[in-house]
mmCIF file of C-alpha atoms in Angstrom:
data_model
loop_
_atom_site.group_PDB
_atom_site.id
_atom_site.type_symbol
_atom_site.label_atom_id
_atom_site.label_comp_id
_atom_site.label_asym_id
_atom_site.label_seq_id
_atom_site.Cartn_x
_atom_site.Cartn_y
_atom_site.Cartn_z
ATOM 1 C CA MET A 1 104.630 12.223 -77.298
ATOM 2 C CA VAL A 2 104.037 11.644 -73.605
ATOM 3 C CA VAL A 3 107.237 13.513 -72.699
ATOM 4 C CA VAL A 4 106.138 16.453 -74.819
ATOM 5 C CA MET A 5 102.707 16.453 -73.142
ATOM 6 C CA VAL A 6 104.114 16.266 -69.674
ATOM 7 C CA THR A 7 106.697 18.975 -70.359
ATOM 8 C CA GLY A 8 104.084 21.204 -71.788
ATOM 9 C CA ALA A 9 101.760 20.710 -68.893
ATOM 10 C CA VAL A 10 104.508 21.418 -66.362
ATOM 11 C CA LEU A 11 105.406 24.632 -68.179
ATOM 12 C CA VAL A 12 101.763 25.796 -68.172
ATOM 13 C CA GLY A 13 101.529 24.967 -64.439
ATOM 14 C CA LEU A 14 104.705 26.969 -63.648
ATOM 15 C CA LEU A 15 103.383 29.936 -65.732
ATOM 16 C CA LEU A 16 100.068 29.880 -63.757
ATOM 17 C CA ALA A 17 101.682 29.482 -60.341
ATOM 18 C CA PRO A 18 102.596 33.149 -59.713
ATOM 19 C CA LEU A 19 98.985 34.298 -60.322
ATOM 20 C CA LEU A 20 97.673 31.460 -58.119
ATOM 21 C CA ARG A 21 100.164 32.609 -55.429
ATOM 22 C CA GLY A 22 98.702 36.057 -55.650
ATOM 23 C CA LEU A 23 95.132 34.728 -55.175
ATOM 24 C CA ILE A 24 96.242 32.598 -52.172
ATOM 25 C CA ALA A 25 97.928 35.579 -50.492
ATOM 26 C CA ARG A 26 94.916 37.766 -50.993
ATOM 27 C CA PHE A 27 92.170 35.341 -49.923
ATOM 28 C CA ALA A 28 93.851 33.121 -47.239
ATOM 29 C CA VAL A 29 92.570 35.312 -44.406
ATOM 30 C CA PRO A 30 90.458 34.308 -41.409
ATOM 31 C CA GLU A 31 86.647 34.575 -41.664
ATOM 32 C CA GLY A 32 85.367 38.086 -41.451
ATOM 33 C CA GLU A 33 88.649 39.849 -42.298
ATOM 34 C CA PRO A 34 89.050 41.730 -45.526
ATOM 35 C CA ARG A 35 91.157 40.260 -48.281
ATOM 36 C CA CYS A 36 94.889 40.879 -47.911
ATOM 37 C CA GLY A 37 96.013 43.797 -50.154
ATOM 38 C CA ALA A 38 99.360 44.482 -48.605
ATOM 39 C CA CYS A 39 102.205 42.684 -46.752
ATOM 40 C CA PRO A 40 101.268 42.552 -42.980
ATOM 41 C CA LEU A 41 104.883 43.226 -42.057
ATOM 42 C CA CYS A 42 105.976 46.146 -44.192
ATOM 43 C CA GLY A 43 102.713 47.320 -45.841
ATOM 44 C CA ARG A 44 103.910 46.859 -49.345
ATOM 45 C CA ALA A 45 101.018 46.283 -51.819
ATOM 46 C CA VAL A 46 100.483 42.608 -52.736
ATOM 47 C CA GLY A 47 100.458 42.349 -56.573
ATOM 48 C CA LEU A 48 98.582 39.845 -58.729
ATOM 49 C CA LEU A 49 101.831 37.895 -59.302
ATOM 50 C CA LEU A 50 104.086 36.598 -56.537
ATOM 51 C CA PRO A 51 107.545 35.024 -56.822
ATOM 52 C CA PRO A 52 108.128 31.228 -56.126
ATOM 53 C CA SER A 53 109.946 32.114 -52.873
ATOM 54 C CA GLY A 54 106.561 32.903 -51.313
ATOM 55 C CA ARG A 55 108.095 35.988 -49.711
ATOM 56 C CA CYS A 56 107.361 39.769 -49.918
ATOM 57 C CA PRO A 57 109.693 41.471 -52.470
ATOM 58 C CA GLY A 58 110.174 44.290 -49.954
ATOM 59 C CA CYS A 59 110.850 42.910 -46.547
ATOM 60 C CA ARG A 60 111.191 39.198 -47.393
ATOM 61 C CA GLY A 61 108.411 38.223 -44.998
ATOM 62 C CA ARG A 62 106.395 35.151 -45.882
ATOM 63 C CA LEU A 63 103.227 35.730 -47.943
ATOM 64 C CA GLY A 64 100.830 32.942 -48.560
ATOM 65 C CA ALA A 65 102.171 29.404 -49.312
ATOM 66 C CA GLY A 66 105.696 28.108 -48.770
ATOM 67 C CA ALA A 67 108.456 28.342 -51.347
ATOM 68 C CA GLY A 68 107.983 26.099 -54.299
ATOM 69 C CA THR A 69 104.839 24.451 -53.049
ATOM 70 C CA VAL A 70 102.341 26.207 -55.307
ATOM 71 C CA GLU A 71 104.569 25.562 -58.280
ATOM 72 C CA ALA A 72 104.893 21.877 -57.552
ATOM 73 C CA VAL A 73 101.150 21.321 -56.972
ATOM 74 C CA THR A 74 100.139 23.421 -59.959
ATOM 75 C CA ALA A 75 102.556 21.510 -62.203
ATOM 76 C CA ALA A 76 101.208 18.124 -60.901
ATOM 77 C CA VAL A 77 97.632 19.202 -61.421
ATOM 78 C CA ALA A 78 98.352 20.414 -64.949
ATOM 79 C CA VAL A 79 99.872 17.024 -65.773
ATOM 80 C CA GLY A 80 96.827 15.310 -64.364
ATOM 81 C CA VAL A 81 94.506 17.445 -66.384
ATOM 82 C CA ALA A 82 96.544 16.782 -69.556
ATOM 83 C CA TYR A 83 96.320 12.991 -68.942
ATOM 84 C CA ALA A 84 92.575 13.307 -68.333
ATOM 85 C CA ALA A 85 92.010 15.402 -71.456
ATOM 86 C CA ASP A 86 89.078 13.919 -73.357
ATOM 87 C CA GLY A 87 86.817 16.053 -75.566
ATOM 88 C CA ALA A 88 85.654 19.585 -75.190
ATOM 89 C CA ALA A 89 85.212 19.348 -71.419
ATOM 90 C CA VAL A 90 89.025 19.608 -70.840
ATOM 91 C CA ALA A 91 88.627 23.419 -70.616
ATOM 92 C CA ALA A 92 86.225 23.096 -67.688
ATOM 93 C CA LEU A 93 88.509 20.595 -65.988
ATOM 94 C CA ALA A 94 91.489 22.859 -66.480
ATOM 95 C CA TRP A 95 89.632 25.786 -65.027
ATOM 96 C CA ALA A 96 88.621 23.792 -61.977
ATOM 97 C CA GLY A 97 92.167 22.518 -61.623
ATOM 98 C CA ALA A 98 93.664 26.011 -61.576
ATOM 99 C CA LEU A 99 91.246 27.625 -59.171
ATOM 100 C CA GLY A 100 91.244 24.361 -57.164
ATOM 101 C CA VAL A 101 94.902 24.893 -56.399
ATOM 102 C CA ALA A 102 94.163 28.379 -54.955
ATOM 103 C CA LEU A 103 91.139 27.018 -52.992
ATOM 104 C CA GLY A 104 93.097 24.011 -51.716
ATOM 105 C CA PHE A 105 95.966 26.085 -50.354
ATOM 106 C CA THR A 106 93.570 28.681 -48.872
ATOM 107 C CA ASP A 107 91.643 25.908 -47.075
ATOM 108 C CA VAL A 108 94.789 24.433 -45.633
ATOM 109 C CA ARG A 109 95.985 27.793 -44.393
ATOM 110 C CA VAL A 110 92.787 29.294 -42.844
ATOM 111 C CA ARG A 111 90.191 26.441 -43.006
ATOM 112 C CA ARG A 112 87.791 28.206 -45.326
ATOM 113 C CA LEU A 113 86.799 28.282 -48.890
ATOM 114 C CA PRO A 114 85.948 31.907 -49.828
ATOM 115 C CA TYR A 115 82.979 32.574 -52.074
ATOM 116 C CA ARG A 116 85.096 34.999 -54.043
ATOM 117 C CA LEU A 117 86.940 31.983 -55.332
ATOM 118 C CA THR A 118 84.179 29.425 -55.452
ATOM 119 C CA GLY A 119 81.932 31.889 -57.320
ATOM 120 C CA PRO A 120 84.265 32.285 -60.317
ATOM 121 C CA LEU A 121 84.899 28.527 -60.163
ATOM 122 C CA LEU A 122 81.149 27.830 -60.513
ATOM 123 C CA ALA A 123 80.656 30.411 -63.227
ATOM 124 C CA GLY A 124 83.577 29.166 -65.363
ATOM 125 C CA VAL A 125 82.640 25.490 -65.040
ATOM 126 C CA ALA A 126 79.073 26.216 -65.888
ATOM 127 C CA VAL A 127 79.943 28.251 -69.056
ATOM 128 C CA LEU A 128 82.710 25.919 -70.220
ATOM 129 C CA LEU A 129 80.513 22.736 -69.742
ATOM 130 C CA THR A 130 77.704 24.443 -71.621
ATOM 131 C CA VAL A 131 80.039 25.362 -74.539
ATOM 132 C CA ALA A 132 81.444 21.740 -74.493
ATOM 133 C CA ALA A 133 78.065 20.154 -74.624
ATOM 134 C CA LEU A 134 76.952 22.347 -77.520
ATOM 135 C CA ALA A 135 80.219 21.784 -79.363
ATOM 136 C CA GLU A 136 79.801 17.975 -79.025
ATOM 137 C CA GLY A 137 76.085 18.015 -79.840
ATOM 138 C CA ARG A 138 75.205 16.609 -76.381
ATOM 139 C CA PRO A 139 73.002 19.347 -74.712
ATOM 140 C CA GLY A 140 71.185 16.634 -72.731
ATOM 141 C CA VAL A 141 74.371 15.892 -70.673
ATOM 142 C CA LEU A 142 73.900 19.293 -68.966
ATOM 143 C CA LEU A 143 70.810 17.891 -67.220
ATOM 144 C CA ARG A 144 72.834 15.131 -65.706
ATOM 145 C CA CYS A 145 75.505 17.607 -64.648
ATOM 146 C CA LEU A 146 72.864 19.650 -62.894
ATOM 147 C CA LEU A 147 71.289 16.637 -61.184
ATOM 148 C CA VAL A 148 74.701 15.320 -59.948
ATOM 149 C CA ALA A 149 75.621 18.845 -58.776
ATOM 150 C CA LEU A 150 72.419 19.124 -56.813
ATOM 151 C CA ALA A 151 72.822 15.645 -55.258
ATOM 152 C CA VAL A 152 76.446 16.220 -54.202
ATOM 153 C CA GLY A 153 75.716 19.748 -52.999
ATOM 154 C CA ALA A 154 72.746 18.621 -50.891
ATOM 155 C CA LEU A 155 74.653 15.684 -49.411
ATOM 156 C CA LEU A 156 77.470 17.925 -48.295
ATOM 157 C CA GLU A 157 75.070 20.626 -47.078
ATOM 158 C CA VAL A 158 73.579 18.122 -44.745
ATOM 159 C CA ALA A 159 76.997 17.488 -43.389
ATOM 160 C CA VAL A 160 77.465 21.244 -43.016
ATOM 161 C CA GLN A 161 74.239 21.599 -41.031
ATOM 162 C CA VAL A 162 75.290 18.905 -38.603
ATOM 163 C CA GLY A 163 78.660 20.546 -38.137
ATOM 164 C CA ALA A 164 80.778 17.894 -39.883
ATOM 165 C CA LEU A 165 81.926 20.256 -42.614
ATOM 166 C CA GLY A 166 82.574 23.982 -43.093
ATOM 167 C CA PRO A 167 80.095 26.238 -44.989
ATOM 168 C CA GLY A 168 82.329 26.491 -47.997
ATOM 169 C CA ASP A 169 82.446 22.731 -48.644
ATOM 170 C CA SER A 170 78.923 22.399 -50.009
ATOM 171 C CA PRO A 171 79.318 25.029 -52.742
ATOM 172 C CA LEU A 172 82.556 23.404 -53.792
ATOM 173 C CA GLY A 173 80.859 20.000 -53.787
ATOM 174 C CA PHE A 174 78.097 21.444 -55.951
ATOM 175 C CA VAL A 175 80.613 22.718 -58.523
ATOM 176 C CA LEU A 176 82.632 19.483 -58.532
ATOM 177 C CA GLY A 177 79.503 17.393 -58.772
ATOM 178 C CA GLY A 178 78.467 19.239 -61.881
ATOM 179 C CA LEU A 179 81.902 18.734 -63.399
ATOM 180 C CA LEU A 180 81.995 15.005 -62.544
ATOM 181 C CA GLY A 181 78.433 14.677 -63.800
ATOM 182 C CA TRP A 182 79.858 15.162 -67.333
ATOM 183 C CA TYR A 183 81.598 11.857 -66.965
ATOM 184 C CA GLY A 184 78.752 9.992 -65.335
ATOM 185 C CA TRP A 185 77.138 9.171 -61.959
ATOM 186 C CA TRP A 186 79.696 6.522 -61.133
ATOM 187 C CA VAL A 187 82.623 8.878 -61.653
ATOM 188 C CA ALA A 188 80.866 11.364 -59.266
ATOM 189 C CA ILE A 189 80.389 8.593 -56.715
ATOM 190 C CA GLY A 190 83.960 7.570 -57.174
ATOM 191 C CA GLY A 191 85.086 11.145 -56.529
ATOM 192 C CA LEU A 192 83.190 11.336 -53.258
ATOM 193 C CA VAL A 193 84.535 7.995 -52.105
ATOM 194 C CA ALA A 194 88.093 8.926 -52.995
ATOM 195 C CA ALA A 195 87.716 12.125 -51.140
ATOM 196 C CA VAL A 196 86.463 10.430 -48.021
ATOM 197 C CA VAL A 197 89.235 7.825 -48.201
ATOM 198 C CA LEU A 198 91.984 10.360 -48.719
ATOM 199 C CA ALA A 199 90.785 12.633 -45.934
ATOM 200 C CA GLY A 200 90.376 9.655 -43.574
ATOM 201 C CA LEU A 201 93.942 8.462 -44.383
ATOM 202 C CA TRP A 202 95.313 11.948 -43.884
ATOM 203 C CA GLY A 203 93.551 12.281 -40.511
ATOM 204 C CA THR A 204 94.842 8.837 -39.403
ATOM 205 C CA LEU A 205 98.382 9.728 -40.340
ATOM 206 C CA ARG A 206 98.238 13.020 -38.511
ATOM 207 C CA ALA A 207 96.886 11.343 -35.462
ATOM 208 C CA LEU A 208 99.701 8.765 -35.526
ATOM 209 C CA ALA A 209 102.285 11.508 -36.020
ATOM 210 C CA LEU A 210 100.947 13.359 -32.950
ATOM 211 C CA LEU A 211 100.917 10.154 -30.921
ATOM 212 C CA VAL A 212 104.529 9.339 -31.928
ATOM 213 C CA ARG A 213 105.657 12.814 -31.037
ATOM 214 C CA ARG A 214 103.652 12.791 -27.789
ATOM 215 C CA ARG A 215 101.929 15.982 -28.526
ATOM 216 C CA PRO A 216 98.456 16.749 -27.154
ATOM 217 C CA TRP A 217 95.587 15.736 -29.386
ATOM 218 C CA ARG A 218 92.490 17.970 -29.153
ATOM 219 C CA GLY A 219 90.816 16.639 -32.210
ATOM 220 C CA LEU A 220 91.898 16.807 -35.839
ATOM 221 C CA ASP A 221 90.982 19.799 -37.886
ATOM 222 C CA VAL A 222 91.183 18.321 -41.412
ATOM 223 C CA PRO A 223 90.646 20.668 -44.340
ATOM 224 C CA VAL A 224 88.110 18.903 -46.553
ATOM 225 C CA GLY A 225 88.389 21.133 -49.665
ATOM 226 C CA PRO A 226 91.732 19.787 -50.868
ATOM 227 C CA PHE A 227 90.464 16.250 -50.576
ATOM 228 C CA LEU A 228 87.259 16.985 -52.529
ATOM 229 C CA LEU A 229 89.395 18.495 -55.247
ATOM 230 C CA LEU A 230 91.940 15.653 -55.248
ATOM 231 C CA GLY A 231 89.177 13.037 -55.059
ATOM 232 C CA ALA A 232 87.504 14.620 -58.176
ATOM 233 C CA LEU A 233 90.734 14.658 -60.150
ATOM 234 C CA THR A 234 91.452 11.072 -59.081
ATOM 235 C CA ALA A 235 88.012 9.883 -60.271
ATOM 236 C CA VAL A 236 88.351 11.567 -63.657
ATOM 237 C CA LEU A 237 91.850 10.017 -64.111
ATOM 238 C CA ALA A 238 90.614 6.525 -63.086
ATOM 239 C CA ARG A 239 87.447 6.416 -65.125
#
């Protein structure tokens, strides 16, 4: 049974990956620039689906993420969502997982979380959690989701205002807070703690790598979005 579940999740992830590649290529652009609709090298239009090679079908220039990376991450996230599946909220978790892959890769590439991705993420999670709450006869849980979302969003917004985070991190935190609120306050707190620990560990490893290679260190620009997403999934799996 476990083998079937994992195999099915991996296949779903691989089927979603070309679409997510297209989103990454379109939205992984610097702040203030329009979304990418064509290959910057040959001008060929960027479609909604991109091959696993991560290269333009025309000139073979690189578009978006590296070869195989989106496929591997999407398959891993799909397996995590399948393991975490519990009740009607699995659809909201799957939606967050799929768009979270696109957001995570975009943040790594250009250090921003575009609102054109966080907006659909918020709308989808809100609708799917509402449907889940009504389906399970637990409309009261939506109030907790909202309170957790406001608390996490406000906490991250303070960090944004003092310059510790980017402007897109607080909207993402708001959405993930609402999603984790479905599982309870302690799961939401666990998700934040996991995100901080993972980001700190990554920053430490990067600093050590620069030190070993004797490269100049002018501060560590750590993308927080992927760690917020990974922390949320970790907390749901560990609950």
